[in-house]
Short mmCIF file of C-alpha atoms and ligand atoms in Angstrom, two decimals:
data_model
loop_
_atom_site.label_atom_id
_atom_site.label_comp_id
_atom_site.label_asym_id
_atom_site.label_seq_id
_atom_site.Cartn_x
_atom_site.Cartn_y
_atom_site.Cartn_z
CA MET Q 1 0.00 0.00 0.00
CA PRO Q 2 1.38 3.44 -0.89
CA VAL Q 3 1.42 6.18 1.76
CA VAL Q 4 -1.63 8.36 1.09
CA THR Q 5 -2.50 11.96 1.79
CA ARG Q 6 -6.29 11.95 1.46
CA VAL Q 7 -8.92 9.78 3.12
CA THR Q 8 -10.52 9.14 -0.27
CA ASP Q 9 -7.23 7.58 -1.43
CA LEU Q 10 -8.15 4.75 0.95
CA ILE Q 11 -11.33 3.88 -0.96
CA GLY Q 12 -11.47 0.46 -2.59
CA ARG Q 13 -9.37 -2.70 -2.77
CA THR Q 14 -11.74 -4.18 -0.19
CA PRO Q 15 -11.31 -7.85 0.71
CA LEU Q 16 -13.32 -10.84 -0.47
CA PHE Q 17 -14.41 -13.29 2.22
CA GLU Q 18 -15.55 -16.83 1.50
CA LEU Q 19 -18.56 -17.36 3.73
CA ALA Q 20 -19.92 -20.63 2.41
CA THR Q 21 -19.11 -23.47 0.01
CA THR Q 22 -21.34 -26.35 -1.06
CA ALA Q 23 -20.24 -29.92 -1.75
CA THR Q 24 -20.44 -29.11 -5.47
CA GLY Q 25 -18.08 -26.18 -5.12
CA THR Q 26 -20.56 -23.30 -5.28
CA ARG Q 27 -19.12 -20.48 -3.20
CA LEU Q 28 -20.75 -17.48 -1.52
CA LEU Q 29 -18.20 -14.66 -1.41
CA LEU Q 30 -18.69 -11.40 0.45
CA LYS Q 31 -17.16 -8.18 -0.85
CA LEU Q 32 -16.50 -6.51 2.49
CA GLU Q 33 -17.17 -2.87 1.71
CA GLN Q 34 -17.03 -1.93 5.40
CA PHE Q 35 -13.27 -1.76 4.88
CA ASN Q 36 -13.71 1.54 3.04
CA PRO Q 37 -13.36 4.84 4.95
CA THR Q 38 -16.71 5.54 6.68
CA GLY Q 39 -17.22 1.78 6.93
CA ALA Q 40 -19.50 1.60 3.90
CA ALA Q 41 -19.64 1.14 0.13
CA LYS Q 42 -21.36 4.44 -0.46
CA ILE Q 43 -18.24 6.58 -0.22
CA ARG Q 44 -17.34 5.18 -3.65
CA MET Q 45 -20.38 6.80 -5.25
CA ALA Q 46 -20.22 9.93 -3.06
CA ARG Q 47 -16.79 10.69 -4.50
CA GLU Q 48 -17.92 9.94 -8.05
CA MET Q 49 -21.01 12.17 -7.77
CA VAL Q 50 -18.88 15.11 -6.61
CA LEU Q 51 -16.16 14.60 -9.23
CA ASP Q 52 -18.82 14.30 -11.91
CA ALA Q 53 -20.48 17.55 -10.75
CA GLU Q 54 -17.13 19.32 -10.82
CA ARG Q 55 -16.41 18.05 -14.35
CA ARG Q 56 -19.81 19.26 -15.51
CA GLY Q 57 -19.41 22.67 -13.85
CA LEU Q 58 -22.33 22.09 -11.47
CA LEU Q 59 -20.28 22.69 -8.34
CA SER Q 60 -18.02 25.66 -8.03
CA SER Q 61 -15.23 26.23 -5.56
CA GLY Q 62 -16.60 26.53 -2.01
CA GLY Q 63 -20.06 25.49 -3.20
CA HIS Q 64 -22.77 23.72 -1.23
CA ILE Q 65 -23.66 20.03 -1.61
CA ILE Q 66 -27.12 18.92 -0.48
CA GLU Q 67 -28.29 15.30 -0.33
CA SER Q 68 -31.10 13.28 1.21
CA THR Q 69 -29.49 10.35 3.00
CA SER Q 70 -30.17 7.43 5.29
CA GLY Q 71 -26.61 7.85 6.57
CA ASN Q 72 -23.94 6.09 4.55
CA THR Q 73 -24.14 8.38 1.50
CA GLY Q 74 -24.02 11.33 3.87
CA LEU Q 75 -20.91 9.95 5.56
CA GLY Q 76 -19.21 9.60 2.20
CA LEU Q 77 -20.23 13.08 1.08
CA ALA Q 78 -19.07 14.54 4.40
CA VAL Q 79 -15.58 13.14 3.76
CA VAL Q 80 -15.46 14.35 0.17
CA ALA Q 81 -16.84 17.79 1.10
CA ALA Q 82 -14.28 18.20 3.90
CA GLU Q 83 -11.44 17.25 1.58
CA ARG Q 84 -12.50 19.43 -1.32
CA GLY Q 85 -13.68 22.47 0.61
CA TYR Q 86 -17.44 22.29 0.13
CA ARG Q 87 -20.23 22.95 2.57
CA PHE Q 88 -22.43 19.85 2.97
CA THR Q 89 -25.99 19.59 4.23
CA ALA Q 90 -27.49 16.17 4.85
CA VAL Q 91 -31.28 15.98 4.89
CA VAL Q 92 -32.08 13.11 7.26
CA ASP Q 93 -34.74 11.41 9.34
CA HIS Q 94 -34.60 9.72 12.75
CA HIS Q 95 -34.83 6.26 11.14
CA ALA Q 96 -31.11 6.71 10.42
CA CYS Q 97 -28.67 5.10 12.78
CA LYS Q 98 -27.64 7.65 15.43
CA ASP Q 99 -23.93 6.97 15.10
CA LYS Q 100 -24.04 7.74 11.37
CA LEU Q 101 -25.63 11.11 12.14
CA ARG Q 102 -23.09 11.85 14.87
CA ALA Q 103 -20.19 10.94 12.57
CA MET Q 104 -21.53 13.19 9.77
CA ARG Q 105 -21.63 16.09 12.24
CA ALA Q 106 -18.11 15.30 13.42
CA MET Q 107 -16.91 15.66 9.84
CA GLY Q 108 -18.50 19.09 9.49
CA ALA Q 109 -21.84 18.23 7.87
CA GLU Q 110 -24.93 20.22 8.74
CA LEU Q 111 -27.97 18.04 9.46
CA VAL Q 112 -31.53 19.03 8.62
CA PHE Q 113 -34.25 16.72 9.96
CA VAL Q 114 -37.58 16.23 8.19
CA ALA Q 115 -39.28 14.83 11.28
CA ASP Q 116 -39.34 15.59 15.00
CA GLU Q 117 -37.25 13.70 17.53
CA GLY Q 118 -39.05 10.50 18.51
CA ASP Q 119 -40.57 9.98 15.05
CA ASP Q 120 -38.30 7.26 13.71
CA ASN Q 121 -40.24 6.52 10.54
CA LEU Q 122 -38.34 6.19 7.29
CA ALA Q 123 -39.13 9.43 5.41
CA THR Q 124 -37.33 9.04 2.07
CA SER Q 125 -39.85 10.99 0.06
CA ALA Q 126 -40.05 13.95 2.47
CA ARG Q 127 -36.24 14.05 2.64
CA GLU Q 128 -35.88 14.18 -1.11
CA ASP Q 129 -38.51 16.90 -1.52
CA LEU Q 130 -36.82 19.07 1.09
CA ALA Q 131 -33.31 18.53 -0.34
CA GLU Q 132 -34.56 19.48 -3.80
CA SER Q 133 -36.31 22.63 -2.64
CA MET Q 134 -33.35 23.70 -0.48
CA ALA Q 135 -31.00 23.33 -3.45
CA ALA Q 136 -33.38 25.22 -5.76
CA ALA Q 137 -33.42 28.14 -3.34
CA GLN Q 138 -29.62 28.62 -3.24
CA ALA Q 139 -27.53 29.70 -6.19
CA ASP Q 140 -24.35 27.86 -5.13
CA ALA Q 141 -26.09 24.63 -4.06
CA TYR Q 142 -26.07 21.30 -5.87
CA PHE Q 143 -28.47 18.43 -5.02
CA THR Q 144 -26.53 15.26 -5.79
CA GLU Q 145 -29.82 13.33 -6.05
CA GLN Q 146 -28.32 9.86 -5.69
CA HIS Q 147 -31.45 8.02 -6.88
CA ASN Q 148 -31.33 9.68 -10.30
CA ASN Q 149 -27.64 10.36 -10.74
CA ASP Q 150 -25.72 8.27 -13.31
CA ALA Q 151 -22.51 8.83 -11.33
CA ASN Q 152 -23.96 6.70 -8.52
CA ALA Q 153 -23.64 3.48 -10.54
CA VAL Q 154 -20.35 4.60 -12.14
CA GLY Q 155 -18.93 4.94 -8.63
CA TYR Q 156 -19.12 1.15 -8.31
CA TYR Q 157 -17.35 0.20 -11.55
CA ALA Q 158 -14.19 -0.31 -9.54
CA VAL Q 159 -15.97 -2.98 -7.47
CA ALA Q 160 -16.26 -5.10 -10.63
CA ASP Q 161 -12.62 -4.42 -11.58
CA GLU Q 162 -11.49 -5.48 -8.11
CA LEU Q 163 -13.66 -8.61 -8.17
CA LEU Q 164 -12.13 -9.80 -11.42
CA GLU Q 165 -8.66 -9.17 -10.03
CA ASP Q 166 -9.50 -11.58 -7.20
CA VAL Q 167 -11.62 -14.27 -8.90
CA ASP Q 168 -11.88 -15.59 -12.47
CA ARG Q 169 -15.56 -14.81 -12.85
CA VAL Q 170 -18.73 -13.80 -11.05
CA ASP Q 171 -21.64 -16.04 -12.02
CA ILE Q 172 -24.22 -14.60 -9.68
CA LEU Q 173 -24.27 -11.12 -8.19
CA LEU Q 174 -26.73 -10.95 -5.32
CA SER Q 175 -27.09 -7.74 -3.32
CA ALA Q 176 -29.31 -5.24 -1.59
CA VAL Q 177 -31.09 -2.64 -3.67
CA GLY Q 178 -31.70 0.83 -2.27
CA THR Q 179 -30.87 3.38 -4.93
CA GLY Q 180 -29.62 0.42 -7.00
CA GLY Q 181 -26.23 2.02 -7.64
CA SER Q 182 -24.04 -0.66 -6.06
CA LEU Q 183 -25.74 -3.70 -7.60
CA PHE Q 184 -26.40 -2.29 -11.07
CA GLY Q 185 -23.15 -0.34 -11.32
CA THR Q 186 -21.15 -3.46 -10.50
CA ALA Q 187 -23.27 -5.55 -12.88
CA THR Q 188 -22.87 -3.03 -15.70
CA ARG Q 189 -19.10 -3.03 -15.41
CA LEU Q 190 -18.93 -6.84 -15.13
CA ARG Q 191 -20.82 -6.96 -18.44
CA GLN Q 192 -18.43 -4.46 -19.99
CA LEU Q 193 -15.57 -6.70 -18.86
CA GLY Q 194 -17.15 -9.70 -20.63
CA CYS Q 195 -18.44 -11.37 -17.47
CA PRO Q 196 -22.21 -10.78 -17.36
CA PRO Q 197 -23.54 -12.17 -14.07
CA HIS Q 198 -27.01 -13.43 -13.20
CA VAL Q 199 -28.28 -10.47 -11.15
CA ILE Q 200 -30.41 -10.98 -8.05
CA GLY Q 201 -31.63 -7.90 -6.21
CA VAL Q 202 -32.67 -8.14 -2.58
CA GLU Q 203 -35.05 -5.76 -0.83
CA PRO Q 204 -36.80 -5.82 2.54
CA VAL Q 205 -40.36 -7.14 2.79
CA GLY Q 206 -42.36 -3.89 2.69
CA SER Q 207 -40.12 -2.28 0.06
CA ILE Q 208 -41.77 -1.74 -3.32
CA ALA Q 209 -39.07 -1.94 -6.01
CA PHE Q 210 -39.93 -5.55 -6.87
CA GLY Q 211 -43.69 -5.24 -6.42
CA GLY Q 212 -45.80 -6.61 -3.60
CA PRO Q 213 -47.48 -4.67 -0.80
CA GLY Q 214 -45.56 -1.82 0.80
CA GLY Q 215 -45.10 -1.45 4.53
CA PRO Q 216 -42.64 -0.43 7.22
CA TYR Q 217 -39.29 -2.15 7.61
CA TRP Q 218 -36.21 -1.70 9.78
CA GLN Q 219 -33.37 -2.68 7.43
CA SER Q 220 -31.38 0.53 7.10
CA GLY Q 221 -30.21 2.14 3.85
CA THR Q 222 -31.85 -0.39 1.58
CA GLY Q 223 -35.19 -0.78 -0.17
CA THR Q 224 -37.78 1.70 -1.41
CA PRO Q 225 -40.50 2.54 1.12
CA PRO Q 226 -44.10 2.95 -0.06
CA GLY Q 227 -44.68 6.48 -1.39
CA ALA Q 228 -41.07 6.96 -2.53
CA THR Q 229 -40.26 7.08 -6.23
CA ILE Q 230 -37.97 4.46 -7.72
CA GLY Q 231 -35.06 6.30 -9.29
CA THR Q 232 -33.21 5.68 -12.54
CA ALA Q 233 -30.33 3.96 -10.72
CA VAL Q 234 -32.58 0.89 -10.39
CA ASP Q 235 -31.88 -0.63 -13.80
CA TYR Q 236 -34.58 -3.25 -14.29
CA SER Q 237 -33.09 -4.20 -17.66
CA LEU Q 238 -30.17 -5.79 -15.77
CA LEU Q 239 -32.27 -7.48 -13.10
CA ASP Q 240 -32.85 -11.22 -13.47
CA GLU Q 241 -34.63 -11.73 -10.15
CA GLY Q 242 -35.88 -9.55 -7.34
CA VAL Q 243 -36.34 -11.21 -3.96
CA LYS Q 244 -37.62 -10.00 -0.61
CA VAL Q 245 -36.20 -10.79 2.81
CA SER Q 246 -37.93 -9.99 6.10
CA ASP Q 247 -36.27 -7.92 8.82
CA VAL Q 248 -36.42 -10.98 11.07
CA ALA Q 249 -34.43 -13.14 8.62
CA ALA Q 250 -31.98 -10.35 7.73
CA PHE Q 251 -31.20 -9.52 11.35
CA ALA Q 252 -31.07 -13.16 12.48
CA THR Q 253 -28.47 -13.72 9.75
CA ALA Q 254 -26.33 -10.74 10.80
CA ARG Q 255 -26.45 -11.96 14.41
CA ALA Q 256 -25.67 -15.58 13.52
CA VAL Q 257 -22.71 -14.63 11.30
CA ALA Q 258 -21.32 -12.39 14.07
CA ALA Q 259 -21.71 -15.09 16.73
CA LYS Q 260 -20.31 -17.90 14.61
CA LEU Q 261 -17.51 -16.18 12.71
CA GLY Q 262 -16.80 -12.89 14.45
CA LEU Q 263 -17.76 -11.04 11.27
CA MET Q 264 -20.10 -8.10 11.86
CA LEU Q 265 -22.51 -7.47 8.97
CA GLY Q 266 -25.07 -4.68 8.74
CA GLY Q 267 -28.75 -5.54 8.46
CA SER Q 268 -29.03 -5.11 4.69
CA ALA Q 269 -26.06 -7.44 4.16
CA GLY Q 270 -27.77 -9.86 6.54
CA GLY Q 271 -30.71 -9.89 4.12
CA SER Q 272 -28.55 -10.61 1.08
CA VAL Q 273 -26.59 -13.29 2.90
CA TYR Q 274 -29.83 -14.97 4.03
CA ALA Q 275 -31.03 -15.03 0.41
CA GLY Q 276 -27.68 -16.44 -0.72
CA LEU Q 277 -27.31 -19.10 1.97
CA THR Q 278 -30.84 -20.42 1.66
CA ARG Q 279 -30.54 -20.74 -2.13
CA LEU Q 280 -26.92 -21.77 -2.47
CA GLU Q 281 -27.64 -25.34 -3.57
CA GLU Q 282 -30.11 -24.17 -6.23
CA PHE Q 283 -27.33 -22.42 -8.15
CA PRO Q 284 -25.39 -24.38 -10.81
CA ALA Q 285 -22.57 -26.49 -9.36
CA GLY Q 286 -19.30 -24.59 -9.06
CA SER Q 287 -20.91 -21.14 -9.24
CA THR Q 288 -19.18 -18.11 -7.81
CA VAL Q 289 -21.83 -16.05 -6.01
CA VAL Q 290 -20.87 -12.57 -4.82
CA THR Q 291 -22.68 -10.34 -2.34
CA ILE Q 292 -21.65 -6.73 -1.82
CA VAL Q 293 -21.70 -6.06 1.92
CA CYS Q 294 -22.75 -2.41 2.03
CA ASP Q 295 -21.67 -1.89 5.63
CA GLY Q 296 -20.58 -3.62 8.80
CA GLY Q 297 -22.53 -4.47 11.95
CA GLU Q 298 -20.64 -2.05 14.20
CA LYS Q 299 -23.10 0.65 13.12
CA TYR Q 300 -26.02 -1.36 14.48
CA LEU Q 301 -24.94 -2.16 18.05
CA ASP Q 302 -27.95 -0.18 19.36
CA THR Q 303 -30.41 -1.92 17.06
CA VAL Q 304 -29.76 -5.27 15.30
CA PHE Q 305 -27.28 -6.37 17.98
CA ASP Q 306 -29.28 -5.07 20.94
CA ASP Q 307 -31.63 -7.72 22.35
CA ASP Q 308 -33.96 -5.17 23.99
CA TRP Q 309 -34.33 -3.10 20.81
CA MET Q 310 -34.95 -6.30 18.85
CA SER Q 311 -37.50 -7.80 21.23
CA ASP Q 312 -39.37 -4.48 21.68
CA ARG Q 313 -40.05 -4.65 17.93
CA ASP Q 314 -40.75 -8.38 17.85
CA LEU Q 315 -37.72 -9.00 15.67
CA LEU Q 316 -35.85 -11.58 17.75
CA ASP Q 317 -36.19 -15.05 16.28
CA GLY Q 318 -34.08 -17.83 17.74
CA ASP Q 319 -35.34 -20.39 15.21
CA THR Q 320 -34.11 -18.37 12.24
CA GLU Q 321 -30.78 -17.69 13.96
CA ARG Q 322 -30.41 -21.46 14.48
CA GLU Q 323 -31.37 -22.10 10.84
CA VAL Q 324 -28.60 -19.74 9.70
CA LEU Q 325 -26.07 -21.20 12.16
CA GLY Q 326 -26.91 -24.63 10.71
CA LEU Q 327 -26.34 -23.40 7.15
CA LEU Q 328 -23.03 -21.79 8.12
CA ASP Q 329 -21.97 -25.08 9.66
CA ARG Q 330 -23.07 -27.14 6.68
CA TYR Q 331 -21.34 -24.87 4.17
CA SER Q 332 -18.30 -24.02 6.29
CA PRO Q 333 -15.38 -23.55 3.83
CA ALA Q 334 -12.93 -24.63 6.57
CA ARG Q 335 -14.88 -27.87 7.21
CA ARG Q 336 -15.16 -28.54 3.48
CA LYS Q 337 -11.39 -28.19 3.15
CA GLN Q 338 -10.84 -30.66 6.01
CA LEU Q 339 -13.25 -33.16 4.39
CA VAL Q 340 -11.46 -32.90 1.04
CA GLU Q 341 -8.07 -33.32 2.69
CA ALA Q 342 -9.27 -36.37 4.69
CA ARG Q 343 -10.38 -38.18 1.52
C1 PLP Y 1 -26.48 -0.25 4.64
C2 PLP Y 1 -26.90 -0.12 3.22
N1 PLP Y 1 -27.31 -1.20 2.56
C3 PLP Y 1 -27.73 -1.14 1.28
C4 PLP Y 1 -27.75 0.04 0.60
C5 PLP Y 1 -28.24 0.06 -0.81
O1 PLP Y 1 -27.24 0.39 -1.71
P1 PLP Y 1 -27.64 1.08 -3.08
O2 PLP Y 1 -28.17 2.43 -2.75
O3 PLP Y 1 -26.37 1.12 -3.85
O4 PLP Y 1 -28.67 0.23 -3.72
C6 PLP Y 1 -27.33 1.20 1.24
C7 PLP Y 1 -27.39 2.49 0.58
O5 PLP Y 1 -27.43 3.53 1.19
C8 PLP Y 1 -26.89 1.13 2.58
O6 PLP Y 1 -26.49 2.22 3.25
#
């Protein structure tokens, strides 16, 4: 690693972790994006959106960036704004994880809330409306508008480049869909590189991008709540399957993986991993399945990893945690290696 002078120079080259392997050699690999600065994938697209705005003359020196964020995009933009001398305002709600909000403030971001303290509903639509009107009212302001910004997906092209440096091919790309940037940006670039994957999007039960009834959900950063508009970053032309995972299954998976392996996954990654583990044997023998882990579990110590918070919301489910522990055991890459060596 070279010695660097900017935090954004530390973006990327995140590790791949083999979580599970079947007897037929199908592997579930996790791209651990929590190893980026801010502990999340979104700093990749935050940087790209700002660079793109600069190139297009939409942001001038000392200008003002405004974005509606559930937290991780805001963290990324806070870093980029601090480095490049911009003012940054994050339009947020109280559904966002408190530590993400505190960290944004620490890095100089101004926070504007769309709801009162105590109202922890996800308010994507209200956030976006306010961010748009704030930007329209100020001459030097630029609304990065992550849901409809092409630079969002482009920010993830490097994920595909890095994947193909580490493995020969990606047969199945299976990941959470919020704005869609990470899944569809990575899929687009894999196609460009001659390795088109089967693309499986994962959203929480209650999210509306893949149809079905809308409703509340607790998985943070992912999904499209009822009433919100699905942006252009969700590229349905690249989507082979859209699946839904409940909060209970997503959080049980994050908890089981932490307890069994000491690997802390965020709730949205828990959802993707649950979808991957429960379907692993359905995939063609020898497949390489990749999940982009958007962030780590350390951000959710007060929620997903807090028994009281979980049981107050009826989200604790020992049976599902045991189901996931059983799958991790059955597909343990270390155990599989021992079995092969013993033969
Ligand atoms: C924790 C987490 N998971 C999943 C996502 C969804 O990623 P994308 O917006 O690229 O679809 C996000 C995006 O903010 C996130 O913060």
